[in-house]
PDB file of C-alpha atoms in Angstrom:
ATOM      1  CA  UNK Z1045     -24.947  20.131 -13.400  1.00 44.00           C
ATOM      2  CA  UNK Z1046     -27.096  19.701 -10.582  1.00 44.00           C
ATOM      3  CA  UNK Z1047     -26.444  20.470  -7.218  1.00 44.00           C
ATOM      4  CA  UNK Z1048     -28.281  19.420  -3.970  1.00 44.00           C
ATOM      5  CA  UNK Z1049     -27.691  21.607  -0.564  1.00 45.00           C
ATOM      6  CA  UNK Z1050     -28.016  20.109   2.831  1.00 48.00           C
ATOM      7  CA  UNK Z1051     -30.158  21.785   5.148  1.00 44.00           C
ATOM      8  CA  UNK Z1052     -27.120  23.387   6.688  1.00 54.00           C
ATOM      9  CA  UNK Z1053     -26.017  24.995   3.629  1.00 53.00           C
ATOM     10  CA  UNK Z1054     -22.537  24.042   4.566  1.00 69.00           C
ATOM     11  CA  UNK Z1055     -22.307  20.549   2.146  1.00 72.00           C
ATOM     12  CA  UNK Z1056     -23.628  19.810  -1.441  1.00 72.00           C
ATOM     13  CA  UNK Z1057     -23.812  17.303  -3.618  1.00 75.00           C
ATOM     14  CA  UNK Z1058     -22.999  18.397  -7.518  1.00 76.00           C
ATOM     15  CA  UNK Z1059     -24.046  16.173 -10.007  1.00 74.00           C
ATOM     16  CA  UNK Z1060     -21.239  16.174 -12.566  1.00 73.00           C
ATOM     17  CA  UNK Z1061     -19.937  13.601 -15.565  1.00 71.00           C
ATOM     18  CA  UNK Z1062     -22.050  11.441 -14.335  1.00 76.00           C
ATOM     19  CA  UNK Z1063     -20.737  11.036 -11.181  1.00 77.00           C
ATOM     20  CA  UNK Z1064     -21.751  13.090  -7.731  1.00 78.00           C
ATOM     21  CA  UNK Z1065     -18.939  15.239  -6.394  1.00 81.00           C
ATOM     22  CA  UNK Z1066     -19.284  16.183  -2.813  1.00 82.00           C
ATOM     23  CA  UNK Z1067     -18.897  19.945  -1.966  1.00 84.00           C
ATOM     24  CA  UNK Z1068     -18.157  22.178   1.291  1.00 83.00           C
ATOM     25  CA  UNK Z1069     -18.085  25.247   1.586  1.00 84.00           C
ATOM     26  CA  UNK Z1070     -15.819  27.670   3.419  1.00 83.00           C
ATOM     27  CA  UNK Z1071     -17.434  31.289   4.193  1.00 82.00           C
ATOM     28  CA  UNK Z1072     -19.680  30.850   1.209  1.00 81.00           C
ATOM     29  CA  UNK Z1073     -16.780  29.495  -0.753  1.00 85.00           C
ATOM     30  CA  UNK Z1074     -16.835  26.384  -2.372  1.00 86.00           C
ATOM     31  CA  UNK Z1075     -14.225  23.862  -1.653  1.00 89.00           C
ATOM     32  CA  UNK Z1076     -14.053  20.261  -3.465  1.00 89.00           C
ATOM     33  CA  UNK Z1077     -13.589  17.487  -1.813  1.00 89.00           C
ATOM     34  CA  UNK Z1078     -11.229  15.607  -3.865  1.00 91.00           C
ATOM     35  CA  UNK Z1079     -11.421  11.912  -2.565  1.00 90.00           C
ATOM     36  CA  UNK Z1080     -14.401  10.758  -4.621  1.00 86.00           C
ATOM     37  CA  UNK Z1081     -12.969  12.781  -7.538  1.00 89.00           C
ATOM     38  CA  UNK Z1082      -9.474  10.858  -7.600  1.00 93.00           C
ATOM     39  CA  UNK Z1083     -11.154   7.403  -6.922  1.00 90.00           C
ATOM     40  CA  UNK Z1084     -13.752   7.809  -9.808  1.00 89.00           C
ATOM     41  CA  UNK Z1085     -10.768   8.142 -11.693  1.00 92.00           C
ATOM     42  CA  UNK Z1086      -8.937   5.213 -11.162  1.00 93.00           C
ATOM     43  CA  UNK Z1087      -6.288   6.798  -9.218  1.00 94.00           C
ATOM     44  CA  UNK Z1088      -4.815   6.258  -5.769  1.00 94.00           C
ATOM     45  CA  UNK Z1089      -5.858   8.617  -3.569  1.00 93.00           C
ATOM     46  CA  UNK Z1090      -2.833   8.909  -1.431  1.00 93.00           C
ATOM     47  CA  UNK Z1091      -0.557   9.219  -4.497  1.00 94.00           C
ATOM     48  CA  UNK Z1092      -2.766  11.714  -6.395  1.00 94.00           C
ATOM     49  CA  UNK Z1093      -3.212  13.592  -3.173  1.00 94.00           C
ATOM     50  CA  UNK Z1094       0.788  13.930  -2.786  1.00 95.00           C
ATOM     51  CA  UNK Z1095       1.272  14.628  -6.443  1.00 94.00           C
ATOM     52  CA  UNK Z1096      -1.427  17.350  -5.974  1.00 94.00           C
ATOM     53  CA  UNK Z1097       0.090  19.061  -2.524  1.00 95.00           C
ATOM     54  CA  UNK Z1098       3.499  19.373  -4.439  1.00 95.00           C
ATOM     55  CA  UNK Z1099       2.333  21.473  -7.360  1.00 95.00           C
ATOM     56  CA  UNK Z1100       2.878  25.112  -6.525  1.00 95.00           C
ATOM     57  CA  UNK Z1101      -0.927  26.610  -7.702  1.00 94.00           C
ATOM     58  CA  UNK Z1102      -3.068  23.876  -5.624  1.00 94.00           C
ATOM     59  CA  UNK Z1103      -4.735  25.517  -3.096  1.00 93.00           C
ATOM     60  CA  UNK Z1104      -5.649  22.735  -0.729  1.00 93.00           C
ATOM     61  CA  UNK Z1105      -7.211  22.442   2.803  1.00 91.00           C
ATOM     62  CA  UNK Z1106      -8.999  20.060   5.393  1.00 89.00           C
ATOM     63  CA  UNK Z1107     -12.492  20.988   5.962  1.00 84.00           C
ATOM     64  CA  UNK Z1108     -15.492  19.456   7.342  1.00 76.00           C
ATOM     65  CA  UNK Z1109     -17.967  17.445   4.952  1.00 72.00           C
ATOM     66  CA  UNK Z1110     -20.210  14.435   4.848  1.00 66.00           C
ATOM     67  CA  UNK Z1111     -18.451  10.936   5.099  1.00 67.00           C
ATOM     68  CA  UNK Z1112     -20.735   8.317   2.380  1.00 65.00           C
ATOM     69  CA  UNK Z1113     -22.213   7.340   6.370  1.00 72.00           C
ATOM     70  CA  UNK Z1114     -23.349  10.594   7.040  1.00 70.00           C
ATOM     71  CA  UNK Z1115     -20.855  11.633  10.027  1.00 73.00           C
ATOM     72  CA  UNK Z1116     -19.000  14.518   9.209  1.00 76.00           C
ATOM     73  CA  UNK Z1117     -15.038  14.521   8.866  1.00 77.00           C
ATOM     74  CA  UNK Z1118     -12.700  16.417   7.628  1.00 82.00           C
ATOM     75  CA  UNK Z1119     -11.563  15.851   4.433  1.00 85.00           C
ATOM     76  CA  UNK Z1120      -9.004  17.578   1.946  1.00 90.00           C
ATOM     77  CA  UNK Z1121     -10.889  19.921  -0.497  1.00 91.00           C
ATOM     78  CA  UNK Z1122      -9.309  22.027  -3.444  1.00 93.00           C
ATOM     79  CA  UNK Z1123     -10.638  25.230  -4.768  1.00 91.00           C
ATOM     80  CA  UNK Z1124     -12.463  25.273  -7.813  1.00 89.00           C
ATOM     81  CA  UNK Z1125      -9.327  26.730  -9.760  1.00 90.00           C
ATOM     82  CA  UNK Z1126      -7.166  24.123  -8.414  1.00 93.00           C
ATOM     83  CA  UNK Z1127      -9.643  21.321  -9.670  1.00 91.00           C
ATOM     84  CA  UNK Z1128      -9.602  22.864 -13.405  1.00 89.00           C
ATOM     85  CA  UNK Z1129      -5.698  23.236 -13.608  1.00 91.00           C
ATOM     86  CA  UNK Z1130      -5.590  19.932 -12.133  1.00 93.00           C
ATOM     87  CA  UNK Z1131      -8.002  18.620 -14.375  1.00 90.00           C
ATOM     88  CA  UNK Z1132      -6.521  20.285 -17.597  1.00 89.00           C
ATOM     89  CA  UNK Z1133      -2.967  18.424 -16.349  1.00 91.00           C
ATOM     90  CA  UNK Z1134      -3.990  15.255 -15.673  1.00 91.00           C
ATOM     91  CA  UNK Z1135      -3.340  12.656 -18.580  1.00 88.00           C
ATOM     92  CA  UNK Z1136      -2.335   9.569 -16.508  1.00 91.00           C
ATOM     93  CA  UNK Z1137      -5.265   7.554 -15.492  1.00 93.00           C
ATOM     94  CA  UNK Z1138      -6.053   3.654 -15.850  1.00 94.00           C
ATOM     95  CA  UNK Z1139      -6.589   3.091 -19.733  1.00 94.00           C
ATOM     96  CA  UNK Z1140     -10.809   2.565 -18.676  1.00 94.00           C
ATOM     97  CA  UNK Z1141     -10.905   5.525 -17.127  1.00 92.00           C
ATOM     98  CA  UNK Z1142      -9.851   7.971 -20.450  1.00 93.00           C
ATOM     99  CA  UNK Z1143     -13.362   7.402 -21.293  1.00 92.00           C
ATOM    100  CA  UNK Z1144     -14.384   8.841 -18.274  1.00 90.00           C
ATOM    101  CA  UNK Z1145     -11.363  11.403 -17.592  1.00 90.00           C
ATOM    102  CA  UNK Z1146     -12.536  12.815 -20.945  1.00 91.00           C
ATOM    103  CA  UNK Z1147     -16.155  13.408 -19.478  1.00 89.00           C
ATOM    104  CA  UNK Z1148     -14.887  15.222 -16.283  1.00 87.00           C
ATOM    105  CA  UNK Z1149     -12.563  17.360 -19.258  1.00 88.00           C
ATOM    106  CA  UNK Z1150     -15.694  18.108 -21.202  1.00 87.00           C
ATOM    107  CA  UNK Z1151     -17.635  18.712 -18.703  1.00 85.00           C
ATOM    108  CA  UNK Z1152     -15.475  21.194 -17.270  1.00 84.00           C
ATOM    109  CA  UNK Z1153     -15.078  22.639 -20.379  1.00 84.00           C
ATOM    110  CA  UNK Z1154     -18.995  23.543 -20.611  1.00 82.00           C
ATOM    111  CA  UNK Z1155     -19.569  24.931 -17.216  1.00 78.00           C
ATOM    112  CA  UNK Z1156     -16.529  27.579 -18.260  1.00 76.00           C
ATOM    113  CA  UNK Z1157     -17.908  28.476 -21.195  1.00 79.00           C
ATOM    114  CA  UNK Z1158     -21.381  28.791 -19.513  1.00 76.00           C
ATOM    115  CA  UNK Z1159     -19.931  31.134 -16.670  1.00 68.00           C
ATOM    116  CA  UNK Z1160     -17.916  32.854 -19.014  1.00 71.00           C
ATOM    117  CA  UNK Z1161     -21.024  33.546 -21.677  1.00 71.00           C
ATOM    118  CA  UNK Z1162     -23.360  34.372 -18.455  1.00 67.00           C
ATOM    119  CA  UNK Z1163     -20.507  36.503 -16.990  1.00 64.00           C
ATOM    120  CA  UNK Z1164     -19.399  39.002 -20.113  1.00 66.00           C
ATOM    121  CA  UNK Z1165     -21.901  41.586 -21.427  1.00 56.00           C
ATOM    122  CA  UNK Z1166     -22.032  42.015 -25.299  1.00 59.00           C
ATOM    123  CA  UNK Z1167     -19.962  45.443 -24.263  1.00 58.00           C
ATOM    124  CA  UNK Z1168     -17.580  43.726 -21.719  1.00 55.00           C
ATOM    125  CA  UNK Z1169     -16.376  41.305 -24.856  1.00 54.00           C
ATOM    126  CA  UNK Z1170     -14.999  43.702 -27.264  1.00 53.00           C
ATOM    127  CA  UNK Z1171     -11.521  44.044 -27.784  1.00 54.00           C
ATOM    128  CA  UNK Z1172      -9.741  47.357 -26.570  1.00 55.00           C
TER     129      UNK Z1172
END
C-alpha cells in the first residue's frame, strides 16, 4: 500500500487492490471516503450508502476531501473499522467484480496481519 499526502496533510491518496482510495483525515484520524470504494465495486452508490447507514457498527460522517477536479467537498467517509466489517460482509457485487471484491478482501486481509505482526511483541503474544 502506498499512500500519497497532500501538502495540507488533511487528504491522501492510498494505493490499494489496485485501485486509489481517497483518504481524509479528522484530528489525525483517518476517515475513508467511500464513493470511489462502492463504485470500483460495481455497486450503486446511493444504495450501498443506505445499506451502509442502517447497519448499527458503521461509523459514518461528511467530511471535507478532494473531488476527482480538485475542489474540495464534503463527502461521506467511514472509519477504518467500519470499512473492514463492511468489507468482510459484503458478498453481493456484479458477478465481474468478485474478481476484484476478492482483491479489496485480500488485501485487507494483509495490511491486518501486517499491523497485527508489527503491533504484538514476541512477549505481548503468549497466551495467559
Amino acid at each position: 500500500m502506498e499512500r500519497i499526502i497532500d501538502p495540507s496533510g488533511q487528504n491522501a491518496t492510498v494505493s490499494f487492490a489496485d485501485a486509489l482510495i481517497p483518504v481524509t483525515y479528522d484530528h489525525g484520524r483517518p476517515r475513508i471516503v467511500m464513493k470511489h470504494i462502492f463504485t470500483d465495486l460495481g455497486l450503486d452508490y446511493s444504495s450501498a450508502l443506505k445499506d451502509l447507514k442502517s447497519k448499527a457498527w458503521a461509523e459514518l460522517a461528511l467530511h471535507a476531501a478532494h473531488a476527482d477536479d480538485g475542489r474540495k467537498i464534503r463527502m461521506q467517509t467511514a472509519t477504518p473499522g467500519t470499512f473492514l466489517i463492511w468489507l468482510t460482509r459484503l458478498t453481493k457485487v456484479p458477478k465481474e467484480m468478485k474478481p476484484r471484491l476478492a482483491r479489496y478482501q485480500r488485501e485487507t486481509m494483509l495490511a491486518l496481519t501486517e499491523h497485527a505482526n508489527q503491533a504484538f511483541t514476541p512477549q505481548e503474544r503468549k497466551l495467559p
